[in-house]
Coordinates of N, CA and C in Angstrom, one line a residue:
M29 N 3.7 21.5 26.4 CA 3.1 20.5 25.5 C 2.4 21.3 24.4
F30 N 1.6 22.3 24.8 CA 0.8 23.0 23.8 C 1.7 23.7 22.8
K31 N 2.8 24.3 23.3 CA 3.8 25.0 22.4 C 4.4 24.1 21.4
N32 N 4.7 22.9 21.8 CA 5.3 21.9 20.9 C 4.3 21.5 19.8
A33 N 3.0 21.3 20.2 CA 2.0 20.9 19.3 C 1.8 22.1 18.3
L34 N 1.7 23.3 18.8 CA 1.5 24.5 17.9 C 2.7 24.6 16.9
L35 N 3.9 24.5 17.4 CA 5.1 24.6 16.6 C 5.1 23.5 15.5
M36 N 4.7 22.3 15.9 CA 4.6 21.2 14.9 C 3.6 21.4 13.9
T37 N 2.4 22.0 14.3 CA 1.4 22.3 13.3 C 1.8 23.4 12.4
L38 N 2.4 24.4 12.9 CA 2.9 25.5 12.0 C 3.9 25.0 11.1
S39 N 4.8 24.2 11.5 CA 5.9 23.7 10.6 C 5.3 22.9 9.5
L40 N 4.3 22.1 9.8 CA 3.6 21.3 8.7 C 2.8 22.1 7.8
A41 N 2.2 23.2 8.3 CA 1.4 24.1 7.5 C 2.1 25.1 6.6
M42 N 3.4 25.2 6.9 CA 4.2 26.2 6.1 C 4.2 25.8 4.7
P43 N 4.0 26.7 3.8 CA 4.0 26.4 2.4 C 5.4 26.2 1.8
S44 N 5.5 25.5 0.7 CA 6.8 25.3 0.0 C 7.1 26.5 -0.9
V45 N 6.5 27.6 -0.7 CA 6.6 28.8 -1.6 C 7.4 29.8 -0.8
F46 N 8.4 30.4 -1.5 CA 9.2 31.4 -0.8 C 9.3 32.7 -1.7
A47 N 9.4 33.8 -1.0 CA 9.5 35.1 -1.7 C 11.0 35.4 -2.1
T48 N 11.1 36.2 -3.1 CA 12.4 36.6 -3.6 C 12.3 38.0 -4.3
Q49 N 13.4 38.5 -4.8 CA 13.3 39.8 -5.4 C 13.8 39.6 -6.9
N50 N 12.9 40.0 -7.8 CA 13.2 39.9 -9.3 C 14.1 41.1 -9.7
I51 N 15.2 40.8 -10.4 CA 16.1 41.8 -10.9 C 16.0 41.8 -12.4
N52 N 15.6 43.0 -13.0 CA 15.6 43.1 -14.4 C 16.8 43.9 -14.8
L53 N 17.6 43.4 -15.7 CA 18.8 44.1 -16.1 C 18.7 44.4 -17.6
Y54 N 18.9 45.6 -17.9 CA 18.9 46.1 -19.3 C 20.1 47.0 -19.6
Q55 N 21.1 46.6 -20.4 CA 22.3 47.3 -20.7 C 23.0 47.7 -19.4
A56 N 23.0 46.8 -18.4 CA 23.6 47.1 -17.1 C 25.1 46.8 -17.1
P57 N 25.9 47.5 -16.3 CA 27.3 47.2 -16.2 C 27.6 45.8 -15.6
L58 N 28.7 45.2 -15.9 CA 29.1 43.9 -15.4 C 29.1 43.8 -13.9
D59 N 29.4 44.9 -13.2 CA 29.4 44.9 -11.7 C 28.0 44.7 -11.1
S60 N 26.9 44.8 -11.9 CA 25.6 44.6 -11.4 C 25.4 43.1 -11.0
L61 N 26.3 42.3 -11.4 CA 26.3 40.8 -11.0 C 27.1 40.5 -9.8
K62 N 27.5 41.6 -9.0 CA 28.4 41.4 -7.9 C 27.8 40.5 -6.8
D63 N 26.4 40.4 -6.7 CA 25.8 39.6 -5.6 C 25.7 38.2 -6.0
F64 N 26.2 37.8 -7.2 CA 26.1 36.4 -7.6 C 27.5 35.8 -7.8
N65 N 27.6 34.5 -7.5 CA 28.9 33.8 -7.6 C 29.2 33.8 -9.1
Q66 N 30.2 34.5 -9.5 CA 30.6 34.7 -10.9 C 31.8 33.9 -11.3
S67 N 31.9 32.7 -10.7 CA 33.0 31.8 -11.1 C 33.2 31.6 -12.6
A68 N 32.0 31.5 -13.2 CA 32.1 31.2 -14.7 C 32.5 32.5 -15.4
I69 N 32.2 33.6 -14.8 CA 32.5 34.9 -15.5 C 34.0 35.2 -15.2
A70 N 34.3 35.1 -13.9 CA 35.7 35.4 -13.5 C 36.7 34.3 -13.7
Q71 N 36.2 33.2 -14.2 CA 37.0 32.0 -14.4 C 37.8 31.6 -13.2
D72 N 37.2 31.6 -12.0 CA 37.8 31.3 -10.8 C 37.0 30.2 -10.1
S73 N 37.3 29.0 -10.5 CA 36.5 27.9 -10.0 C 36.6 27.6 -8.5
S74 N 37.7 28.1 -7.9 CA 37.9 27.9 -6.4 C 36.9 28.8 -5.7
R75 N 36.4 29.9 -6.2 CA 35.4 30.7 -5.6 C 34.1 29.9 -5.5
A76 N 33.7 29.2 -6.5 CA 32.4 28.4 -6.5 C 32.4 27.4 -5.4
A77 N 33.5 26.8 -5.2 CA 33.6 25.7 -4.2 C 33.5 26.3 -2.8
K78 N 33.9 27.5 -2.6 CA 33.9 28.1 -1.3 C 32.5 28.7 -0.9
T79 N 31.7 28.9 -1.9 CA 30.4 29.5 -1.6 C 29.2 28.6 -2.2
P80 N 29.0 27.4 -1.7 CA 28.0 26.5 -2.2 C 26.6 27.0 -2.1
G81 N 26.3 27.9 -1.1 CA 25.0 28.3 -0.8 C 24.6 29.5 -1.6
A82 N 25.6 30.1 -2.3 CA 25.4 31.3 -3.0 C 24.6 31.1 -4.4
N83 N 24.0 32.2 -4.8 CA 23.5 32.2 -6.2 C 24.7 32.1 -7.1
A84 N 24.6 31.4 -8.2 CA 25.7 31.2 -9.1 C 25.2 31.4 -10.5
L85 N 26.1 31.8 -11.4 CA 25.8 31.9 -12.8 C 26.6 30.9 -13.5
K86 N 26.0 30.0 -14.2 CA 26.6 28.9 -15.0 C 26.5 29.2 -16.5
E87 N 27.7 29.2 -17.1 CA 27.7 29.5 -18.5 C 27.0 28.4 -19.3
V88 N 26.1 28.9 -20.2 CA 25.3 28.0 -21.0 C 25.9 27.8 -22.4
N89 N 26.2 29.0 -23.0 CA 26.8 29.0 -24.4 C 27.4 30.3 -24.7
T90 N 28.2 30.4 -25.7 CA 28.8 31.6 -26.2 C 28.6 31.7 -27.7
S91 N 28.2 32.9 -28.1 CA 28.1 33.1 -29.6 C 28.9 34.4 -29.9
F92 N 29.1 34.6 -31.2 CA 29.9 35.8 -31.6 C 29.1 36.5 -32.7
Q93 N 29.1 37.8 -32.5 CA 28.4 38.7 -33.4 C 29.3 39.9 -33.7
G94 N 29.8 39.9 -34.9 CA 30.8 41.0 -35.3 C 32.0 40.9 -34.4
K95 N 32.3 42.0 -33.7 CA 33.5 42.1 -32.8 C 33.1 41.8 -31.4
Q96 N 31.9 41.2 -31.1 CA 31.4 41.0 -29.8 C 31.2 39.5 -29.4
D97 N 31.5 39.2 -28.2 CA 31.2 37.9 -27.7 C 29.9 38.0 -26.9
I98 N 29.0 37.1 -27.0 CA 27.8 37.1 -26.3 C 27.7 35.8 -25.5
I99 N 27.8 35.9 -24.2 CA 27.8 34.7 -23.3 C 26.5 34.7 -22.5
R100 N 25.8 33.5 -22.6 CA 24.6 33.3 -21.9 C 24.8 32.5 -20.6
Y101 N 24.3 33.0 -19.5 CA 24.4 32.3 -18.2 C 23.0 32.0 -17.6
Q102 N 23.0 30.8 -17.0 CA 21.8 30.3 -16.2 C 22.1 30.5 -14.8
Q103 N 21.1 31.1 -14.0 CA 21.3 31.3 -12.6 C 21.0 29.9 -11.9
T104 N 21.8 29.6 -10.9 CA 21.5 28.4 -10.1 C 21.6 28.8 -8.6
Y105 N 20.8 28.1 -7.8 CA 20.9 28.3 -6.4 C 21.2 27.0 -5.7
Q106 N 22.4 26.9 -5.1 CA 22.9 25.7 -4.5 C 22.9 24.5 -5.6
G107 N 23.2 24.9 -6.8 CA 23.3 23.9 -7.9 C 22.0 23.6 -8.6
V108 N 20.9 24.1 -8.1 CA 19.6 23.9 -8.7 C 19.2 25.1 -9.7
P109 N 18.9 24.8 -11.0 CA 18.6 25.9 -11.9 C 17.4 26.7 -11.5
V110 N 17.4 28.0 -11.7 CA 16.3 28.9 -11.4 C 15.6 29.2 -12.8
V111 N 14.4 28.7 -13.0 CA 13.8 28.8 -14.3 C 13.5 30.3 -14.6
G112 N 13.9 30.7 -15.8 CA 13.6 32.1 -16.2 C 14.7 33.1 -15.8
A113 N 15.6 32.6 -15.0 CA 16.7 33.5 -14.5 C 18.0 33.3 -15.3
Q114 N 18.1 34.1 -16.4 CA 19.2 34.0 -17.3 C 19.6 35.4 -17.7
V115 N 20.9 35.6 -17.9 CA 21.5 36.8 -18.4 C 22.4 36.6 -19.6
T116 N 22.6 37.6 -20.4 CA 23.6 37.6 -21.4 C 24.6 38.7 -21.1
V117 N 25.9 38.4 -21.3 CA 26.9 39.3 -21.1 C 27.5 39.6 -22.5
T118 N 27.5 40.8 -22.9 CA 28.1 41.2 -24.2 C 29.3 42.0 -24.0
R119 N 30.4 41.6 -24.6 CA 31.7 42.2 -24.4 C 32.5 42.2 -25.7
Q120 N 33.5 43.1 -25.8 CA 34.4 43.1 -27.0 C 35.1 41.8 -27.1
H121 N 35.2 41.3 -28.3 CA 35.9 40.0 -28.6 C 37.3 40.1 -28.2
G122 N 37.8 39.1 -27.5 CA 39.3 39.0 -27.2 C 39.7 39.6 -25.9
L123 N 38.8 40.4 -25.3 CA 39.2 41.0 -24.0 C 39.0 40.0 -22.9
A124 N 39.8 40.2 -21.8 CA 39.6 39.3 -20.6 C 38.2 39.5 -20.1
R125 N 37.6 38.3 -19.8 CA 36.2 38.3 -19.4 C 35.9 39.1 -18.1
A126 N 36.8 39.0 -17.1 CA 36.5 39.6 -15.8 C 36.9 41.1 -15.8
S127 N 37.7 41.5 -16.7 CA 38.1 42.9 -16.6 C 37.5 43.8 -17.7
D128 N 36.5 43.4 -18.4 CA 36.0 44.2 -19.5 C 35.0 45.2 -18.9
A129 N 35.4 46.5 -18.8 CA 34.6 47.5 -18.2 C 33.4 47.9 -19.1
K130 N 33.5 47.6 -20.4 CA 32.5 48.0 -21.4 C 31.5 46.8 -21.5
A131 N 31.6 45.8 -20.8 CA 30.7 44.7 -20.9 C 29.3 45.1 -20.5
E132 N 28.3 44.5 -21.1 CA 26.9 44.9 -20.9 C 26.1 43.7 -20.5
V133 N 25.2 43.8 -19.5 CA 24.4 42.7 -19.0 C 23.0 42.9 -19.3
N134 N 22.3 41.9 -19.8 CA 20.9 42.0 -20.1 C 20.2 40.7 -19.6
G135 N 19.0 40.8 -19.0 CA 18.3 39.6 -18.6 C 17.6 39.8 -17.3
H136 N 17.2 38.6 -16.7 CA 16.5 38.6 -15.4 C 17.2 37.6 -14.5
L137 N 17.3 38.0 -13.2 CA 17.8 37.2 -12.1 C 16.9 37.3 -10.9
Q138 N 17.1 36.4 -10.0 CA 16.4 36.4 -8.7 C 17.4 36.6 -7.6
K139 N 17.1 37.6 -6.8 CA 18.0 38.0 -5.7 C 17.3 37.6 -4.3
D140 N 18.2 37.3 -3.4 CA 17.7 37.0 -2.0 C 16.9 35.7 -2.0
I141 N 17.3 34.7 -2.7 CA 16.6 33.4 -2.7 C 16.8 32.8 -1.3
Q142 N 15.7 32.4 -0.8 CA 15.7 31.6 0.5 C 14.7 30.5 0.3
I143 N 15.1 29.3 0.0 CA 14.2 28.2 -0.3 C 14.9 26.9 0.1
N144 N 14.2 26.0 0.6 CA 14.6 24.7 1.0 C 14.8 23.9 -0.3
I145 N 16.0 23.6 -0.7 CA 16.2 22.8 -1.9 C 16.3 21.3 -1.7
K146 N 15.9 20.9 -0.5 CA 15.9 19.4 -0.3 C 14.5 18.9 -0.5
P147 N 14.3 18.2 -1.6 CA 12.9 17.7 -1.9 C 12.5 16.6 -0.9
D148 N 11.2 16.4 -0.8 CA 10.6 15.4 0.1 C 10.6 14.0 -0.5
F149 N 10.9 13.9 -1.8 CA 11.0 12.6 -2.5 C 11.9 12.8 -3.7
D150 N 12.3 11.7 -4.3 CA 13.3 11.7 -5.4 C 12.6 11.8 -6.7
G151 N 13.5 12.0 -7.8 CA 13.0 12.1 -9.1 C 12.2 10.9 -9.6
K152 N 12.5 9.7 -9.2 CA 11.8 8.5 -9.6 C 10.4 8.6 -9.2
K153 N 10.2 9.1 -7.9 CA 8.8 9.2 -7.4 C 8.0 10.3 -8.2
A154 N 8.7 11.3 -8.6 CA 8.0 12.4 -9.4 C 7.6 11.8 -10.7
V155 N 8.4 11.0 -11.3 CA 8.1 10.3 -12.6 C 6.8 9.4 -12.4
E156 N 6.8 8.7 -11.2 CA 5.7 7.9 -10.9 C 4.4 8.7 -10.8
F157 N 4.4 9.9 -10.2 CA 3.3 10.7 -10.1 C 2.8 11.1 -11.4
A158 N 3.7 11.5 -12.3 CA 3.4 12.0 -13.7 C 2.8 10.9 -14.5
K159 N 3.4 9.7 -14.4 CA 2.9 8.6 -15.2 C 1.5 8.1 -14.7
K160 N 1.3 8.2 -13.4 CA 0.0 7.8 -12.8 C -1.1 8.8 -13.4
D161 N -0.8 10.0 -13.5 CA -1.8 11.0 -14.0 C -2.0 10.7 -15.5
Y162 N -0.9 10.5 -16.2 CA -1.0 10.3 -17.7 C -1.8 9.1 -18.0
F163 N -1.5 8.0 -17.3 CA -2.1 6.7 -17.5 C -3.6 6.7 -17.1
S164 N -4.0 7.7 -16.3 CA -5.5 7.8 -16.0 C -6.3 8.1 -17.2
T165 N -5.7 8.7 -18.2 CA -6.4 9.0 -19.5 C -5.9 8.3 -20.7
H166 N -4.7 7.7 -20.5 CA -4.0 7.0 -21.6 C -3.5 5.6 -21.1
P167 N -4.4 4.7 -20.8 CA -4.0 3.4 -20.2 C -3.2 2.5 -21.2
D168 N -2.4 1.7 -20.5 CA -1.7 0.6 -21.2 C -0.7 1.1 -22.3
L169 N -0.1 2.3 -22.1 CA 0.9 2.8 -23.1 C 2.3 2.6 -22.4
K170 N 3.3 2.4 -23.2 CA 4.6 2.3 -22.7 C 5.3 3.7 -22.8
T171 N 6.3 3.9 -21.9 CA 7.0 5.2 -21.9 C 8.5 4.9 -22.1
Q172 N 9.2 5.9 -22.5 CA 10.6 5.8 -22.6 C 11.2 7.2 -22.4
D173 N 12.5 7.3 -22.3 CA 13.2 8.6 -22.0 C 12.6 9.4 -20.8
E174 N 12.4 8.7 -19.7 CA 11.8 9.3 -18.6 C 12.9 10.2 -17.9
K175 N 12.5 11.5 -17.6 CA 13.4 12.4 -17.0 C 12.7 13.2 -15.9
A176 N 13.4 13.5 -14.9 CA 13.0 14.4 -13.8 C 14.1 15.3 -13.4
E177 N 13.9 16.6 -13.6 CA 14.9 17.6 -13.3 C 14.4 18.5 -12.1
L178 N 15.2 18.6 -11.1 CA 14.8 19.5 -10.0 C 15.1 20.9 -10.4
Q179 N 14.1 21.8 -10.1 CA 14.2 23.2 -10.5 C 13.6 24.1 -9.5
I180 N 14.0 25.4 -9.5 CA 13.4 26.4 -8.7 C 12.6 27.2 -9.8
R181 N 11.3 27.3 -9.6 CA 10.4 27.9 -10.6 C 9.6 29.1 -10.0
P182 N 9.6 30.2 -10.6 CA 8.7 31.3 -10.2 C 7.3 30.9 -10.4
I183 N 6.4 31.2 -9.5 CA 5.0 30.8 -9.7 C 4.1 32.1 -9.8
T184 N 4.3 33.1 -9.0 CA 3.6 34.3 -9.2 C 4.5 35.5 -8.6
G185 N 4.6 36.5 -9.4 CA 5.4 37.7 -8.9 C 6.7 37.3 -8.4
D186 N 6.9 37.4 -7.1 CA 8.2 37.2 -6.4 C 8.2 35.9 -5.6
E187 N 7.4 35.0 -5.9 CA 7.3 33.7 -5.2 C 8.0 32.6 -6.0
L188 N 8.8 31.8 -5.3 CA 9.5 30.7 -5.9 C 9.0 29.4 -5.3
Q189 N 9.1 28.3 -6.1 CA 8.8 27.0 -5.6 C 9.7 25.9 -6.1
L190 N 10.1 25.0 -5.3 CA 10.9 23.9 -5.7 C 10.1 22.8 -6.4
V191 N 10.4 22.5 -7.6 CA 9.6 21.5 -8.4 C 10.5 20.5 -9.1
Y192 N 9.9 19.5 -9.6 CA 10.5 18.6 -10.6 C 9.8 18.9 -11.9
L193 N 10.6 19.0 -13.0 CA 10.1 19.1 -14.3 C 10.2 17.6 -14.8
V194 N 9.1 17.0 -15.1 CA 9.1 15.6 -15.5 C 8.6 15.5 -16.9
S195 N 9.3 14.6 -17.7 CA 8.9 14.4 -19.1 C 9.2 12.9 -19.4
F196 N 8.5 12.4 -20.4 CA 8.7 11.1 -20.9 C 8.1 11.1 -22.3
K197 N 8.5 10.1 -23.1 CA 8.0 10.0 -24.5 C 7.1 8.7 -24.5
S198 N 6.1 8.8 -25.4 CA 5.2 7.7 -25.5 C 4.5 7.8 -26.8
L199 N 3.5 6.9 -27.1 CA 2.6 6.9 -28.2 C 1.2 7.0 -27.7
D200 N 0.4 7.8 -28.4 CA -1.0 7.9 -28.0 C -1.8 6.7 -28.6
T201 N -3.1 6.7 -28.4 CA -3.9 5.5 -28.9 C -3.9 5.4 -30.4
D202 N -3.6 6.5 -31.1 CA -3.5 6.5 -32.6 C -2.1 6.2 -33.0
L203 N -1.2 5.8 -32.1 CA 0.2 5.5 -32.4 C 1.0 6.8 -32.9
K204 N 0.5 7.9 -32.5 CA 1.2 9.2 -32.7 C 2.2 9.5 -31.6
P205 N 3.4 9.9 -31.8 CA 4.3 10.2 -30.7 C 3.8 11.4 -29.8
V206 N 4.0 11.2 -28.5 CA 3.6 12.3 -27.6 C 4.8 12.5 -26.6
W207 N 4.9 13.7 -26.1 CA 6.0 14.0 -25.2 C 5.5 14.9 -24.1
P208 N 4.7 14.3 -23.1 CA 4.1 15.2 -22.1 C 5.1 15.7 -21.1
F209 N 4.9 16.9 -20.5 CA 5.7 17.5 -19.5 C 4.8 17.7 -18.3
Y210 N 5.3 17.5 -17.1 CA 4.6 17.8 -15.8 C 5.5 18.6 -14.9
V211 N 4.9 19.5 -14.2 CA 5.6 20.3 -13.2 C 5.0 19.8 -11.9
I212 N 5.9 19.2 -11.0 CA 5.4 18.6 -9.8 C 6.1 19.2 -8.6
D213 N 5.3 19.7 -7.6 CA 5.8 20.3 -6.4 C 6.8 19.2 -5.7
A214 N 8.0 19.6 -5.4 CA 9.0 18.7 -4.9 C 8.8 18.4 -3.4
H215 N 7.8 19.1 -2.8 CA 7.5 18.9 -1.4 C 6.2 18.2 -1.1
S216 N 5.2 18.5 -1.9 CA 3.9 18.0 -1.7 C 3.4 17.0 -2.8
G217 N 4.1 17.0 -3.9 CA 3.7 16.1 -5.0 C 2.6 16.7 -5.7

């Protein structure tokens, strides 16, 4: 009985913060991304479906500079974006993406992510938390374009936290437009 009570207490007291390893890449070779699901880079979508728990790189955009293609990727973990974890891959224009040995990688990624990505409440509840706080100092204002995005966000050094990024648009008391943003812990609110 005592063991069950202790286990229950420890599980409730566990923080929603998890450690990871930050990887800084500067002019690194393309194979430095080998620990990440590179379906977007390798153009092999069947690989992404087979490894849903893996870190993945999702293509955000492509630009061209001279004879080079510059592709920016956002890291996701089980489909949830990791804030600040982005890389660019620079390669010669026209060469096959997966086979370019001269490709160069720059940016920051998180390795060995181990975090519970199941929030304790949904995005609507996160918007309610944000609006409650906002209305405590700005009563009787209407909001529009309410959004809540689930994210994994670094908080200090190598610690990550599951959060909602909440935003909405409104008018302040002087009828000037405002667009507040809130970061809300997805486990504790």
